[in-house]
Coordinates of C-alpha atoms in Angstrom, one line a residue:
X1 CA 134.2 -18.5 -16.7
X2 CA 136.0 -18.0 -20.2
X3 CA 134.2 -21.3 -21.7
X4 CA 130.9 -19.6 -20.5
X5 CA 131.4 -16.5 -21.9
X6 CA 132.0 -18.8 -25.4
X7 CA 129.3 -20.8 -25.2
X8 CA 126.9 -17.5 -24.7
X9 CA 128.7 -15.6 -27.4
X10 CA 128.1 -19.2 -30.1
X11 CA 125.3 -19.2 -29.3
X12 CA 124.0 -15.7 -29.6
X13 CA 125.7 -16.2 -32.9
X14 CA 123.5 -19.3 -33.9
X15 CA 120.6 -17.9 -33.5
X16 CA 121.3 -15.1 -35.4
X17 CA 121.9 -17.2 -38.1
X18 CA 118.8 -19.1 -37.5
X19 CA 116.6 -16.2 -37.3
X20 CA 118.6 -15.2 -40.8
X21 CA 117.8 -18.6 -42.5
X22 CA 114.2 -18.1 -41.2
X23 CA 113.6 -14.7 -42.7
X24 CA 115.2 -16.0 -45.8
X25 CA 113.2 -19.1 -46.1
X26 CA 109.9 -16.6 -45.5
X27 CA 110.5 -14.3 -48.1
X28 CA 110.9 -16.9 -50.7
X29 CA 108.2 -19.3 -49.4
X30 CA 105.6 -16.4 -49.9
X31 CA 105.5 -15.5 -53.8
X32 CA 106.1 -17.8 -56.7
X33 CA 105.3 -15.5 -59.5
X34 CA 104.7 -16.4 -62.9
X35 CA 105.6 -14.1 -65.4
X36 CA 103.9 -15.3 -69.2
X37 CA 100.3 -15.6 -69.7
X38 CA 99.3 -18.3 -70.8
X39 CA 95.5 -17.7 -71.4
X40 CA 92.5 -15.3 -71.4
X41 CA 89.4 -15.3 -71.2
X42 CA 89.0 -14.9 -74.4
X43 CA 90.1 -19.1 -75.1
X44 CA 86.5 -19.4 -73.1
X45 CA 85.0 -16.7 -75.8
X46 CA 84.6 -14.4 -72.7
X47 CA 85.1 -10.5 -73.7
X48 CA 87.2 -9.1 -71.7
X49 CA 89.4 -5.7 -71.7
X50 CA 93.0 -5.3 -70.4
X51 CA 93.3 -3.0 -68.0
X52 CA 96.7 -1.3 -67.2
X53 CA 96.7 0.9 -63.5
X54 CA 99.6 2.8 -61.7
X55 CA 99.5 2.4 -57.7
X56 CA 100.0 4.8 -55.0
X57 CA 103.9 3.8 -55.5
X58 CA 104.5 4.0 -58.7
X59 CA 104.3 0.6 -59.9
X60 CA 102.0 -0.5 -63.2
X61 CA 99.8 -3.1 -62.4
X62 CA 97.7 -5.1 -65.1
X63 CA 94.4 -7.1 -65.0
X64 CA 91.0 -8.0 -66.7
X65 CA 88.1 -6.6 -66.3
X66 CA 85.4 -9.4 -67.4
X67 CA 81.8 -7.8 -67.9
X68 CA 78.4 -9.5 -67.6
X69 CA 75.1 -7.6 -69.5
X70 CA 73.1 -5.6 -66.6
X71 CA 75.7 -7.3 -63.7
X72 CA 74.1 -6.0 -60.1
X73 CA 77.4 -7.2 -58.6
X74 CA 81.7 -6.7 -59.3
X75 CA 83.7 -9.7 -58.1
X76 CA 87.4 -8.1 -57.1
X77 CA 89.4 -11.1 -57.6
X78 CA 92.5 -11.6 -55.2
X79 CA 94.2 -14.7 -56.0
X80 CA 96.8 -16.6 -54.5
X81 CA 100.2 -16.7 -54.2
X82 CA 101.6 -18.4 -57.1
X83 CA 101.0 -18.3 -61.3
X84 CA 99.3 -15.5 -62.3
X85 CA 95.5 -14.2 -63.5
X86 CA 95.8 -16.1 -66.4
X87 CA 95.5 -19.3 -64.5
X88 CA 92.2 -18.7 -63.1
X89 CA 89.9 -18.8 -66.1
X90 CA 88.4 -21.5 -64.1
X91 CA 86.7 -19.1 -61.4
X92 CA 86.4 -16.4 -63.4
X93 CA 84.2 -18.4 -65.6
X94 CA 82.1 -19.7 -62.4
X95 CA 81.5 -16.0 -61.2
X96 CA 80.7 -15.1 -65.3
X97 CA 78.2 -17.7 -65.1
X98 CA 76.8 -16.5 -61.9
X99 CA 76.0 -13.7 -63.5
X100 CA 79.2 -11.2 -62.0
X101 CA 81.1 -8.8 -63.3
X102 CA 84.9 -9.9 -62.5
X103 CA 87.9 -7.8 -62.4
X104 CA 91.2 -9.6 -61.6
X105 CA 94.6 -7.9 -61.4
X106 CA 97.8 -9.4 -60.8
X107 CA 99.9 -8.1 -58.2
X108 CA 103.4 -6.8 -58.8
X109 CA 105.9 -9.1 -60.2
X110 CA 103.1 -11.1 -61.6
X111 CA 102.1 -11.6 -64.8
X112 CA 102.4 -8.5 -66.8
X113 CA 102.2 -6.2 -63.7
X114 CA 105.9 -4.9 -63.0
X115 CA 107.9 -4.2 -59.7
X116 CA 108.4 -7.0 -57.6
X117 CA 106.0 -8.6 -54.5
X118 CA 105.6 -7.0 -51.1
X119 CA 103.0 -7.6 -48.7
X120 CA 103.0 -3.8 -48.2
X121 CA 102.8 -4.3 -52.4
X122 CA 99.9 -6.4 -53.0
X123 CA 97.7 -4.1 -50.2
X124 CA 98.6 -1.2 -52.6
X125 CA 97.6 -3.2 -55.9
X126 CA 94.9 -4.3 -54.0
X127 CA 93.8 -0.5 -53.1
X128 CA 94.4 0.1 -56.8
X129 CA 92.5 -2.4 -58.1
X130 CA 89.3 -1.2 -55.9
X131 CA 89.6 2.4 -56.7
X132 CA 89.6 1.7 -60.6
X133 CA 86.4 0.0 -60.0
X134 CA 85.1 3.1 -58.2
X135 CA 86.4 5.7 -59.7
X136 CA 86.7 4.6 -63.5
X137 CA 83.6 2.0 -63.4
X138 CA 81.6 4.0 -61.3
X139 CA 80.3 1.2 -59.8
X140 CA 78.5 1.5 -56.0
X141 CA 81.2 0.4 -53.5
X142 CA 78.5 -1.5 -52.3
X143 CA 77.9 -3.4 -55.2
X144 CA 81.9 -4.8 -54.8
X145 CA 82.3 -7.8 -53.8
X146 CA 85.9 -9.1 -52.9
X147 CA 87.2 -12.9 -53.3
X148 CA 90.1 -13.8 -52.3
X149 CA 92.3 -17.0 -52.2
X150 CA 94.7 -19.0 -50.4
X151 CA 97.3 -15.8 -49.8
X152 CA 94.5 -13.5 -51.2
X153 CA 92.5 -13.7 -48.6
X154 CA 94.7 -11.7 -46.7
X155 CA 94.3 -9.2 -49.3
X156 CA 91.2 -9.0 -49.1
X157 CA 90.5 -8.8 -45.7
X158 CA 92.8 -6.1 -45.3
X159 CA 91.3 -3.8 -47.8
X160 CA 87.9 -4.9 -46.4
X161 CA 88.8 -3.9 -43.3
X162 CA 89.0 -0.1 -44.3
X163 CA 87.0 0.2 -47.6
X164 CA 83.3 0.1 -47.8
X165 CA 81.8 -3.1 -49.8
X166 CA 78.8 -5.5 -50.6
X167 CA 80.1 -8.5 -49.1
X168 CA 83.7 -11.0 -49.2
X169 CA 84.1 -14.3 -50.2
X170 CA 87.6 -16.0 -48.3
X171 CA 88.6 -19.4 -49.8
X172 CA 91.1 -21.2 -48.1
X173 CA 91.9 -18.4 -45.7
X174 CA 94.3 -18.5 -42.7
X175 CA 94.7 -16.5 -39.6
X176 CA 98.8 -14.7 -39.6
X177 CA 101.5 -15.8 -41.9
X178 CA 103.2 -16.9 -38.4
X179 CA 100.3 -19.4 -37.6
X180 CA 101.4 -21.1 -41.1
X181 CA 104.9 -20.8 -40.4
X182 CA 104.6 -22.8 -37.0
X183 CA 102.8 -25.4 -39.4
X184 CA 105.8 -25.6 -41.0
X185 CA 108.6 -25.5 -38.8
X186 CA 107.2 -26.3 -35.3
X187 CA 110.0 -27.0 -34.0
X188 CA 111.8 -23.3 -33.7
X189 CA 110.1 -21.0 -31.3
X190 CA 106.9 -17.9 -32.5
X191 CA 109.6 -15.3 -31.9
X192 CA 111.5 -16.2 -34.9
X193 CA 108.3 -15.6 -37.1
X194 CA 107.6 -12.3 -38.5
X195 CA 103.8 -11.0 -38.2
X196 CA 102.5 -11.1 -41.9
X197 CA 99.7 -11.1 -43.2
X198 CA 97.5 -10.6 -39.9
X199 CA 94.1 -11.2 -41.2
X200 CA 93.3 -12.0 -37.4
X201 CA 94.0 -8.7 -36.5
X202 CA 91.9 -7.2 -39.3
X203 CA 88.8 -9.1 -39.4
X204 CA 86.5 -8.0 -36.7
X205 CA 86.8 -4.6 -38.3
X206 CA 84.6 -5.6 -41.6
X207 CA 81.2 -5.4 -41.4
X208 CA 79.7 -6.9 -44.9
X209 CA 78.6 -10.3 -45.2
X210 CA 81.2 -13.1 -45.1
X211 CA 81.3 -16.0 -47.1
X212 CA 84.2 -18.5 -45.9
X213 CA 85.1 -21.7 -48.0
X214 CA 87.7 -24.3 -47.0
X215 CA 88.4 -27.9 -47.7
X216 CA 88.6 -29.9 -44.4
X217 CA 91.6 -31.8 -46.4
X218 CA 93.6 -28.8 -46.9
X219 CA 97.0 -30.4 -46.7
X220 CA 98.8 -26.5 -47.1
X221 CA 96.2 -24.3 -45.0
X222 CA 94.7 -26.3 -42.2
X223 CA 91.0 -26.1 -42.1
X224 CA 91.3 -25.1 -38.3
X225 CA 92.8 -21.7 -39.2
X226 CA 90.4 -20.7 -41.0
X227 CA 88.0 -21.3 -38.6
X228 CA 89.9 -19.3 -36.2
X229 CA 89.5 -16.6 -38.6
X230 CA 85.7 -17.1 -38.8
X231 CA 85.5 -17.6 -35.0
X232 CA 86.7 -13.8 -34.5
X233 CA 84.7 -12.3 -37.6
X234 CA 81.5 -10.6 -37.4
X235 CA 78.0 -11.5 -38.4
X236 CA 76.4 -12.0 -41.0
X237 CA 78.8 -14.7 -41.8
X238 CA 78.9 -18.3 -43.1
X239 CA 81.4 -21.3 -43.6
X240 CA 80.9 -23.8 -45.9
X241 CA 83.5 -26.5 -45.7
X242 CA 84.4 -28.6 -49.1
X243 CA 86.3 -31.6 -50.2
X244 CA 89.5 -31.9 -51.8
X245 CA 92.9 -30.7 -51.5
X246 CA 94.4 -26.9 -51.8
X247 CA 94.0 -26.4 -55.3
X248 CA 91.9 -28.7 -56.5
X249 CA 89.2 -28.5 -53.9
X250 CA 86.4 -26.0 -56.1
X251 CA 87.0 -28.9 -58.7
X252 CA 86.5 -31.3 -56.7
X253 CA 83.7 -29.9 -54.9
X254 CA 82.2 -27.9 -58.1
X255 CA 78.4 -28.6 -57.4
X256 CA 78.8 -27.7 -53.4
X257 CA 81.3 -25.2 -54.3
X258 CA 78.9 -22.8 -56.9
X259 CA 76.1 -23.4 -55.0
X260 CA 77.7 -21.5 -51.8
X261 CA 78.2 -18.8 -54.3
X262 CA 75.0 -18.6 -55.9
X263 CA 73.6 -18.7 -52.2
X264 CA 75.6 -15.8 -50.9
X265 CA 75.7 -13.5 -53.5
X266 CA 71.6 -13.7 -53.7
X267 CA 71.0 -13.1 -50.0
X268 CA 73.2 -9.8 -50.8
X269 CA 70.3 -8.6 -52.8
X270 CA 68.2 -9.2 -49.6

């Protein structure tokens, strides 16, 4: 009986530890910010202003806001979950050229923004980010368009999901931080992962136009939660999948990639 009462207590006490290690691994898995800038979008001669916000909490957050001459449409840039706004001149200057305004913002702990990253945190920048655009731009909520990225997506989608907008764009989105964690260690059982980042649970409750884009060789966010995610949005929505891997893919796929832009943000006029 004693050896019984051991073997329950060991291993009551291992998976504690376990579940430990897990949340550990999580919370550093999730953010890998980067502090310096190391461009703007300036070194494309792009004028662009600085913009310096305080959230809800407390916390200064900084970003660009990227104009375009008689721009009918704001891209609210989300990016993902590593570097910092300074390392997406690439798609800033692909909305630009579209014809966009773009703001982006870095969440806190990135970049110039201070504080450190939450997922409660980057909803509030998020919220931030919008209202500035509202309330300081005085630009129609409908004319806002949100993109967001890899972890950005889930940014997006959950300030979508209770703020009036013109339409989202989700590139390389995924379903609940716990889907990706059984990705990565399938072997322990769902109970062990927390329930972050539930765009699944959020998505049905966003009416505007959807524009999903995803690589079908994604080798960090399987295609197949994303369209799990698009399976449970509403209409009007589209998916356009791509070629190449995580990062790379709107390189890869440039022509395929801008052209699934262009297309949604022209059928948002009409």
């Amino acid at each position: 009986m004693y050896w019984i009462i051991k073997l329950v207590v060991y291993s009551g006490i291992i998976v504690f530890l376990v579940f430990v290690y897990v949340k550990y691994i999580e919370s550093k898995a999730i953010y890998f910010p980067y502090k310096k800038i190391e461009y703007t979008p300036g070194s494309l001669n792009l004028i662009f202003e600085d913009v310096y916000l305080r959230t809800e909490d407390g916390v200064e957050i900084h970003g660009w806001f990227i104009p375009y001459s008689k721009a009918e449409y704001t891209i609210l840039f989300c990016h993902g979950n590593a570097g910092n706004i300074s390392h997406r001149l690439e798609k800033i200057s692909i909305f630009h050229n579209l014809g966009l305004n773009v703001f982006i913002f870095d969440y806190r702990g990135y970049g110039k923004s201070k504080g450190n990253p939450s997922e409660e945190g980057l909803y509030l920048d998020a919220g931030c980010a919008y209202r500035y655009l509202i309330e300081q731009r005085k630009i129609n909520s409908k004319q806002v368009v949100l993109f967001g990225e890899s972890l950005g997506t889930a940014v997006a989608i959950d300030l979508a999901s209770f703020k009036e907008i013109g339409g989202i764009i989700l590139e390389g989105s995924f379903s609940s931080g716990r889907d990706l964690a059984k990705k990565i260690y399938p072997f322990l059982p769902s109970i062990f992962f927390s329930d972050r980042f539930n765009s699944l649970s959020k998505i049905n409750k966003i009416d505007a136009p959807k524009l999903f884009i995803h690589s079908k060789n994604d080798e960090i966010v399987p295609v197949k939660y994303a369209k799990k995610l698009f399976y449970y949005a509403r209409e009007p929505k589209c998916f356009v999948e791509i070629e190449g891997d995580h990062n790379s893919a709107f390189i890869i796929s440039r022509d395929r990639y801008i052209s699934a832009l262009d297309s949604f943000i022209k059928k948002l006029d009409g």
